Coordinates of C-alpha atoms in Angstrom, one line a residue:
M1 CA -13.5 -19.1 -4.4
L2 CA -14.1 -22.0 -7.6
N3 CA -12.0 -24.3 -5.8
Q4 CA -12.5 -24.2 -2.2
L5 CA -15.3 -22.0 -0.8
G6 CA -17.3 -22.8 -3.5
I7 CA -18.9 -19.8 -4.7
E8 CA -20.1 -20.2 -8.5
E9 CA -18.1 -19.2 -11.5
S10 CA -20.8 -17.2 -13.0
E11 CA -20.9 -14.9 -9.6
V12 CA -17.1 -15.0 -8.9
P13 CA -15.8 -11.7 -11.3
K14 CA -18.3 -9.3 -10.2
L15 CA -18.9 -10.2 -6.2
C16 CA -14.3 -10.0 -6.4
L17 CA -14.6 -6.5 -8.1
D18 CA -18.2 -5.6 -5.5
L19 CA -15.9 -6.9 -2.5
Y20 CA -13.0 -5.3 -3.2
K21 CA -14.9 -1.7 -3.9
E22 CA -16.4 -2.3 -1.0
Y23 CA -13.5 -3.1 1.8
G24 CA -9.8 -2.7 0.0
T25 CA -9.4 -6.0 -1.2
T26 CA -11.6 -9.6 -1.9
M27 CA -10.1 -12.0 0.6
A28 CA -11.3 -8.9 3.7
G29 CA -15.0 -9.1 1.7
L30 CA -15.1 -12.5 1.8
K31 CA -14.4 -13.1 5.7
V32 CA -16.8 -10.8 6.4
M33 CA -19.6 -13.0 4.5
G34 CA -18.8 -15.8 6.6
Y35 CA -16.4 -17.7 4.6
E36 CA -13.4 -19.3 6.3
F37 CA -10.0 -20.0 4.4
D38 CA -6.5 -19.9 5.9
N39 CA -4.6 -16.2 4.9
D40 CA -1.8 -18.0 4.5
E41 CA -3.2 -20.6 1.5
F42 CA -4.9 -17.6 0.2
H43 CA -1.8 -15.7 -0.2
E44 CA 0.3 -17.8 -1.5
Y45 CA -2.9 -19.8 -3.9
V46 CA -3.4 -15.9 -5.3
H47 CA 0.3 -13.9 -5.6
G48 CA 1.3 -17.5 -6.6
R49 CA -0.1 -16.8 -10.3
L50 CA 1.5 -13.5 -10.9
P51 CA 3.7 -12.7 -13.9
Y52 CA 6.1 -11.3 -11.4
E53 CA 9.3 -11.8 -14.8
K54 CA 6.6 -8.4 -16.0
L55 CA 8.4 -6.4 -13.7
K56 CA 11.7 -4.6 -14.6
P57 CA 13.9 -2.4 -12.2
D58 CA 13.3 0.9 -12.5
P59 CA 17.2 2.8 -11.5
L60 CA 15.1 6.0 -12.0
L61 CA 12.7 5.8 -8.5
R62 CA 15.2 3.6 -7.1
N63 CA 17.9 7.0 -7.7
L64 CA 15.1 9.4 -6.5
L65 CA 13.9 7.0 -3.2
L66 CA 18.0 6.8 -2.4
S67 CA 18.3 10.3 -2.9
M68 CA 15.5 11.2 -0.8
P69 CA 16.9 13.0 3.2
H70 CA 13.9 10.9 5.4
R71 CA 12.4 7.9 6.5
K72 CA 10.5 5.4 3.4
I73 CA 8.5 2.6 4.6
I74 CA 6.3 0.5 2.7
F75 CA 2.4 0.3 3.6
T76 CA 0.2 -2.7 1.5
N77 CA -2.4 -4.0 2.1
A78 CA -0.5 -7.3 0.6
D79 CA 1.8 -9.8 2.4
K80 CA 4.8 -9.8 3.1
A81 CA 5.8 -12.3 0.7
H82 CA 4.6 -10.1 -1.9
A83 CA 5.5 -7.4 -0.9
T84 CA 9.1 -8.4 -0.9
R85 CA 9.1 -10.1 -3.8
A86 CA 8.3 -7.4 -6.2
L87 CA 10.4 -4.8 -4.7
N88 CA 12.7 -7.5 -5.6
R89 CA 12.1 -7.5 -8.8
L90 CA 12.0 -3.5 -9.3
G91 CA 14.9 -3.2 -7.5
L92 CA 13.9 -1.4 -4.5
D93 CA 14.2 -4.0 -1.9
D94 CA 17.1 -1.8 0.2
C95 CA 15.2 1.0 -0.4
F96 CA 13.2 1.0 2.6
E97 CA 13.2 0.8 6.6
G98 CA 11.2 -1.9 6.9
I99 CA 7.0 -3.0 5.0
I100 CA 3.3 -2.9 7.4
C101 CA 1.4 -5.4 5.3
F102 CA -1.3 -7.9 6.0
E103 CA 0.5 -9.9 8.7
T104 CA 1.8 -6.5 10.6
L105 CA -2.0 -4.9 10.8
N106 CA -3.3 -8.4 11.4
P107 CA -1.4 -10.8 13.7
S108 CA -3.8 -13.3 14.7
S109 CA -3.2 -16.5 14.7
D110 CA -6.9 -16.7 13.8
S111 CA -8.1 -16.5 10.6
N112 CA -12.0 -16.1 10.7
T113 CA -11.4 -12.7 12.9
Q114 CA -12.2 -9.8 10.1
I115 CA -9.2 -8.2 8.7
L116 CA -7.4 -4.9 9.0
C117 CA -6.8 -3.4 5.5
K118 CA -6.6 -0.2 3.5
P119 CA -9.3 2.0 3.3
S120 CA -10.4 2.0 6.3
V121 CA -9.2 5.0 8.4
E122 CA -8.6 2.6 11.7
A123 CA -5.7 0.2 9.2
F124 CA -4.2 4.6 8.1
E125 CA -4.0 5.0 11.9
A126 CA -2.4 1.6 12.5
A127 CA -0.1 1.8 10.4
I128 CA 1.5 5.2 11.9
R129 CA 1.2 4.3 15.0
I130 CA 3.5 0.9 13.9
A131 CA 5.5 3.4 11.5
D132 CA 5.9 5.0 15.4
I133 CA 4.8 8.4 13.6
V134 CA 4.0 11.1 16.0
D135 CA 3.1 13.9 13.7
P136 CA 0.8 12.8 10.8
R137 CA 0.8 16.0 9.7
K138 CA 4.3 15.7 8.9
T139 CA 3.6 13.0 7.3
I140 CA 3.8 11.7 2.9
F141 CA 1.4 9.6 2.1
F142 CA 1.3 8.2 -1.9
D143 CA -1.3 6.3 -3.4
D144 CA -2.7 5.0 -6.8
S145 CA -6.2 4.6 -5.5
I146 CA -8.5 7.2 -4.4
R147 CA -10.2 5.8 -1.9
N148 CA -6.9 5.4 0.1
I149 CA -6.3 8.7 -0.8
A150 CA -9.2 10.0 0.9
S151 CA -9.1 8.1 4.3
A152 CA -5.0 9.1 4.7
K153 CA -6.2 12.8 4.7
A154 CA -8.8 11.7 7.0
T155 CA -6.0 10.7 9.3
G156 CA -3.6 13.8 9.1
L157 CA -1.5 12.7 6.5
K158 CA -0.3 14.7 3.4
T159 CA -1.8 12.7 0.7
V160 CA -0.3 12.7 -3.5
F161 CA -2.6 11.8 -5.5
V162 CA -0.1 8.9 -8.5
G163 CA -1.6 8.0 -12.3
D164 CA -3.3 11.2 -12.6
S165 CA -2.4 14.7 -13.0
V166 CA -5.4 15.9 -11.7
L167 CA -7.2 16.5 -8.0
V168 CA -9.0 14.1 -6.2
P169 CA -10.5 14.5 -3.0
G170 CA -8.3 14.6 -0.8
A171 CA -5.3 14.9 -2.7
D172 CA -2.9 17.7 -1.7
Y173 CA -0.8 16.8 -5.0
A174 CA -1.2 14.8 -8.0
L175 CA 1.3 13.2 -9.9
S176 CA 0.7 11.4 -13.5
S177 CA 3.7 8.9 -12.7
I178 CA 6.4 8.9 -9.3
H179 CA 8.6 9.3 -11.8
N180 CA 8.0 12.8 -11.1
I181 CA 8.6 12.9 -7.8
K182 CA 11.2 15.7 -7.6
E183 CA 9.7 18.6 -10.0
A184 CA 6.4 18.1 -8.2
I185 CA 7.9 18.6 -4.6
P186 CA 10.9 19.2 -4.4
D187 CA 10.5 20.0 -0.2
L188 CA 11.4 16.5 0.0
W189 CA 15.1 16.3 -1.1
E190 CA 15.5 19.9 1.5
D191 CA 17.2 17.9 5.0
T192 CA 15.9 20.6 7.5
K193 CA 16.6 21.1 10.8
D194 CA 13.3 22.3 11.8
E195 CA 11.4 21.3 10.2
K196 CA 11.4 17.0 9.7
L197 CA 9.2 15.3 7.4
E198 CA 7.4 12.2 7.4
P199 CA 6.3 10.6 4.9
I200 CA 4.2 7.4 2.8
V201 CA 4.6 6.1 -0.7
Q202 CA 2.5 3.5 -2.9
Q203 CA 3.1 2.7 -6.0
A204 CA 1.0 0.0 -8.3
A205 CA 1.2 -3.5 -6.0
V206 CA 3.6 -2.0 -3.5
A207 CA 2.7 1.4 -0.7
T208 CA 5.6 3.1 0.4
M209 CA 6.1 5.5 3.7
V210 CA 8.5 8.5 3.9
N211 CA 9.6 8.9 7.3
A212 CA 12.4 12.1 8.1

């Protein structure tokens, strides 16, 4: 924003936060404001400065995910490279069937088109189509964003707010930690033939979907 777009340094912190709150990502907000830049270069610049080394393997979450008898799909606003790198650091790269990410929702080669991303309801509807989910009511979405939970609920998804045990608007469940999932929703470990679940999960920078 400073070096390429010429935005005043004093304006950057507030603008980043305001655009994130309004559009889901700072990048999406900048596009709406009319700024032109290459999406891949933006992701490479921003994510290239993240301290990935601080992410450590999470064997407890890995065991929970692998033992859950349902499809699991990442749903994130980030690009695939970032999601893959984060999953690798966490030791979760083989726990998911696929990743619905920036490139999935924004396949156009035109970097100046408006960006589709969470928390827009349109992004959730697109993710549901891409994941081939027939009945959103049998799908569970996990996220640490109150806005994302509300939008997911608006599309018919079951929702789990992660990061606090207090329910937020639109949440069916609330978990202080993703590691508490089995105690909070034991039904996810019941591989019933009559009632199939199709969940969606997010933790921290990585979001996830689960489908049975």
